[in-house]
mmCIF file of C-alpha atoms in Angstrom:
data_model
loop_
_atom_site.group_PDB
_atom_site.id
_atom_site.type_symbol
_atom_site.label_atom_id
_atom_site.label_comp_id
_atom_site.label_asym_id
_atom_site.label_seq_id
_atom_site.Cartn_x
_atom_site.Cartn_y
_atom_site.Cartn_z
ATOM 1 C CA MET A 1 -36.419 75.550 31.803
ATOM 2 C CA ALA A 2 -33.504 74.730 30.339
ATOM 3 C CA ARG A 3 -32.540 72.332 27.777
ATOM 4 C CA ILE A 4 -29.101 71.448 25.966
ATOM 5 C CA GLN A 5 -29.194 71.996 22.471
ATOM 6 C CA LEU A 6 -26.437 69.807 20.061
ATOM 7 C CA LYS A 7 -24.358 71.470 17.434
ATOM 8 C CA ARG A 8 -25.559 69.209 14.263
ATOM 9 C CA GLY A 9 -24.363 69.265 10.424
ATOM 10 C CA LEU A 10 -22.581 66.417 8.279
ATOM 11 C CA LYS A 11 -19.568 65.068 8.515
ATOM 12 C CA ALA A 12 -17.192 66.301 5.539
ATOM 13 C CA ASN A 13 -18.395 70.280 7.220
ATOM 14 C CA LEU A 14 -17.667 69.665 11.358
ATOM 15 C CA PRO A 15 -15.587 72.712 12.756
ATOM 16 C CA SER A 16 -11.481 72.724 12.833
ATOM 17 C CA SER A 17 -11.483 76.155 14.292
ATOM 18 C CA SER A 18 -13.696 78.752 16.832
ATOM 19 C CA MET A 19 -14.486 75.860 18.746
ATOM 20 C CA LEU A 20 -15.099 76.283 22.385
ATOM 21 C CA ALA A 21 -13.575 73.188 24.376
ATOM 22 C CA GLY A 22 -16.495 70.207 25.642
ATOM 23 C CA GLU A 23 -18.921 71.974 22.256
ATOM 24 C CA ALA A 24 -20.650 68.751 20.591
ATOM 25 C CA HIS A 25 -20.905 67.850 17.477
ATOM 26 C CA PHE A 26 -23.397 65.488 16.044
ATOM 27 C CA THR A 27 -23.086 64.635 12.478
ATOM 28 C CA THR A 28 -26.904 64.019 10.635
ATOM 29 C CA ASP A 29 -24.861 61.772 7.915
ATOM 30 C CA ARG A 30 -22.984 59.454 9.858
ATOM 31 C CA GLY A 31 -24.452 59.586 13.279
ATOM 32 C CA THR A 32 -21.277 60.188 14.930
ATOM 33 C CA LEU A 33 -20.813 62.624 17.609
ATOM 34 C CA HIS A 34 -17.767 64.325 17.898
ATOM 35 C CA VAL A 35 -16.232 66.154 20.894
ATOM 36 C CA ALA A 36 -13.919 69.745 20.850
ATOM 37 C CA THR A 37 -11.321 69.313 23.662
ATOM 38 C CA GLY A 38 -9.677 72.244 21.879
ATOM 39 C CA ALA A 39 -10.002 75.246 19.385
ATOM 40 C CA SER A 40 -9.204 73.383 17.177
ATOM 41 C CA VAL A 41 -8.360 69.793 18.002
ATOM 42 C CA SER A 42 -11.833 67.400 18.067
ATOM 43 C CA LEU A 43 -12.235 63.756 19.383
ATOM 44 C CA PRO A 44 -15.192 61.899 18.706
ATOM 45 C CA ILE A 45 -16.657 59.821 20.964
ATOM 46 C CA VAL A 46 -15.957 56.079 20.604
ATOM 47 C CA PRO A 47 -15.813 53.286 23.212
ATOM 48 C CA ALA A 48 -11.738 52.372 24.731
ATOM 49 C CA VAL A 49 -11.616 49.036 22.868
ATOM 50 C CA ASP A 50 -9.151 48.008 25.193
ATOM 51 C CA ASP A 51 -11.818 48.873 28.134
ATOM 52 C CA LEU A 52 -14.093 46.607 26.942
ATOM 53 C CA THR A 53 -14.834 43.701 28.555
ATOM 54 C CA THR A 54 -13.926 40.264 26.113
ATOM 55 C CA LEU A 55 -15.992 37.289 25.022
ATOM 56 C CA ALA A 56 -15.822 34.323 26.363
ATOM 57 C CA SER A 57 -17.491 32.823 22.842
ATOM 58 C CA ILE A 58 -19.651 33.295 20.337
ATOM 59 C CA ASP A 59 -22.773 32.299 19.595
ATOM 60 C CA GLY A 60 -22.989 32.696 15.516
ATOM 61 C CA ALA A 61 -26.900 33.229 15.034
ATOM 62 C CA ALA A 62 -26.537 36.084 17.269
ATOM 63 C CA ASP A 63 -24.046 37.367 17.720
ATOM 64 C CA LEU A 64 -23.108 40.839 16.054
ATOM 65 C CA ILE A 65 -19.692 41.954 13.842
ATOM 66 C CA LEU A 66 -19.985 45.657 13.207
ATOM 67 C CA VAL A 67 -18.266 46.294 10.009
ATOM 68 C CA HIS A 68 -17.745 50.517 8.204
ATOM 69 C CA ASP A 69 -19.151 50.346 3.815
ATOM 70 C CA ALA A 70 -17.434 51.392 2.287
ATOM 71 C CA SER A 71 -18.788 51.601 -0.310
ATOM 72 C CA GLU A 72 -21.646 53.651 0.875
ATOM 73 C CA ALA A 73 -21.949 56.415 -0.860
ATOM 74 C CA ALA A 74 -24.587 58.827 2.234
ATOM 75 C CA GLY A 75 -25.850 58.249 5.235
ATOM 76 C CA GLN A 76 -24.380 55.690 7.669
ATOM 77 C CA LYS A 77 -21.944 53.442 7.080
ATOM 78 C CA GLU A 78 -21.284 51.442 9.836
ATOM 79 C CA LYS A 79 -23.001 48.122 8.770
ATOM 80 C CA LYS A 80 -23.713 45.073 11.281
ATOM 81 C CA ILE A 81 -23.953 41.302 10.412
ATOM 82 C CA THR A 82 -23.795 38.109 12.867
ATOM 83 C CA PHE A 83 -21.081 36.252 12.839
ATOM 84 C CA ASN A 84 -22.604 33.117 11.144
ATOM 85 C CA ASN A 85 -23.689 35.653 8.234
ATOM 86 C CA PHE A 86 -19.615 36.849 8.127
ATOM 87 C CA LYS A 87 -18.780 33.614 8.052
ATOM 88 C CA THR A 88 -20.685 32.180 4.905
ATOM 89 C CA ALA A 89 -19.693 35.599 3.086
ATOM 90 C CA LEU A 90 -16.231 34.486 3.433
ATOM 91 C CA ASN A 91 -17.487 30.760 2.681
ATOM 92 C CA ILE A 92 -16.478 29.177 5.671
ATOM 93 C CA PRO A 93 -18.297 25.828 7.066
ATOM 94 C CA ALA A 94 -21.260 26.694 9.733
ATOM 95 C CA GLY A 95 -19.711 23.874 12.291
ATOM 96 C CA THR A 96 -15.797 25.141 11.225
ATOM 97 C CA THR A 97 -13.325 27.761 13.047
ATOM 98 C CA ASP A 98 -10.216 26.631 10.604
ATOM 99 C CA GLU A 99 -9.752 27.792 7.299
ATOM 100 C CA LYS A 100 -10.563 26.101 4.327
ATOM 101 C CA VAL A 101 -10.715 26.173 0.660
ATOM 102 C CA ALA A 102 -12.817 25.623 -2.680
ATOM 103 C CA VAL A 103 -10.931 23.732 -5.876
ATOM 104 C CA VAL A 104 -13.484 26.752 -8.162
ATOM 105 C CA SER A 105 -15.066 30.262 -6.564
ATOM 106 C CA GLY A 106 -18.132 29.481 -4.938
ATOM 107 C CA GLY A 107 -17.411 25.869 -4.729
ATOM 108 C CA THR A 108 -17.540 23.577 -1.285
ATOM 109 C CA ALA A 109 -15.370 24.673 0.708
ATOM 110 C CA GLY A 110 -13.829 22.099 2.213
ATOM 111 C CA TYR A 111 -10.432 20.701 3.910
ATOM 112 C CA ILE A 112 -6.955 19.657 0.962
ATOM 113 C CA PHE A 113 -6.103 16.587 2.317
ATOM 114 C CA GLY A 114 -9.553 15.484 4.410
ATOM 115 C CA THR A 115 -9.713 13.331 7.041
ATOM 116 C CA ASP A 116 -7.262 10.018 6.029
ATOM 117 C CA GLY A 117 -6.072 11.874 2.360
ATOM 118 C CA THR A 118 -8.972 10.350 0.558
ATOM 119 C CA ASP A 119 -12.212 13.076 1.298
ATOM 120 C CA GLY A 120 -10.503 16.415 0.803
ATOM 121 C CA ILE A 121 -10.633 18.698 -1.825
ATOM 122 C CA LEU A 122 -7.793 16.627 -3.368
ATOM 123 C CA ARG A 123 -7.833 12.827 -3.777
ATOM 124 C CA MET A 124 -5.224 10.522 -5.120
ATOM 125 C CA ASN A 125 -5.765 7.167 -7.830
ATOM 126 C CA SER A 126 -3.918 4.154 -6.074
ATOM 127 C CA SER A 127 -0.982 5.211 -8.040
ATOM 128 C CA MET A 128 -0.494 8.104 -6.267
ATOM 129 C CA LEU A 129 -0.524 8.634 -2.291
ATOM 130 C CA MET A 130 -0.424 11.567 0.207
ATOM 131 C CA THR A 131 0.075 11.077 3.691
ATOM 132 C CA LYS A 132 0.731 14.378 6.109
ATOM 133 C CA ASP A 133 3.405 15.155 9.164
ATOM 134 C CA ALA A 134 2.547 14.829 12.661
ATOM 135 C CA SER A 135 2.026 18.466 13.382
ATOM 136 C CA ASN A 136 -0.121 18.846 10.503
ATOM 137 C CA GLY A 137 2.740 21.537 8.738
ATOM 138 C CA PHE A 138 2.150 19.758 5.193
ATOM 139 C CA VAL A 139 0.666 17.157 3.057
ATOM 140 C CA THR A 140 3.628 15.046 1.354
ATOM 141 C CA LEU A 141 2.634 12.926 -2.618
ATOM 142 C CA ALA A 142 3.967 9.700 -3.521
ATOM 143 C CA VAL A 143 3.808 9.228 -6.728
ATOM 144 C CA GLY A 144 4.155 5.086 -7.586
ATOM 145 C CA THR A 145 3.467 5.586 -11.347
ATOM 146 C CA VAL A 146 3.884 7.321 -14.785
ATOM 147 C CA ASP A 147 1.673 6.360 -17.113
ATOM 148 C CA CYS A 148 2.081 8.569 -19.684
ATOM 149 C CA GLY A 149 -0.173 7.093 -22.166
ATOM 150 C CA THR A 150 -0.009 5.666 -26.132
ATOM 151 C CA PHE A 151 1.080 7.559 -29.184
#
């Protein structure tokens, strides 16, 4: 029985000349496949992103995101991470899809205003008032009394 054998080697050593159209090259360090289209041109084999089916929804615990790990010195640079773990790495609390901020690095993320102006990460005392506009585009701070203290 005849067999097909692919040329193989490191990605850095992929040929750039004297290739035959249709010739396949497998990278042993990255696990990628490249096919020559001419003597000096080859194309990596990847799915056409615009031809892929669109996800209707995301299962954060099961669905995966593909990340290119630029810090990886050798071997497979592409890594997988669940959607939930990716959100955790970005300090986005579970169960939310909105952008939030934290008071300090690594602190619990929350909304600046909160739900009513008293439970956000920025809270006013009785001499100040914080109100948001109806379209949630901005917050207005109103100061009733400014007490600079005594000396």
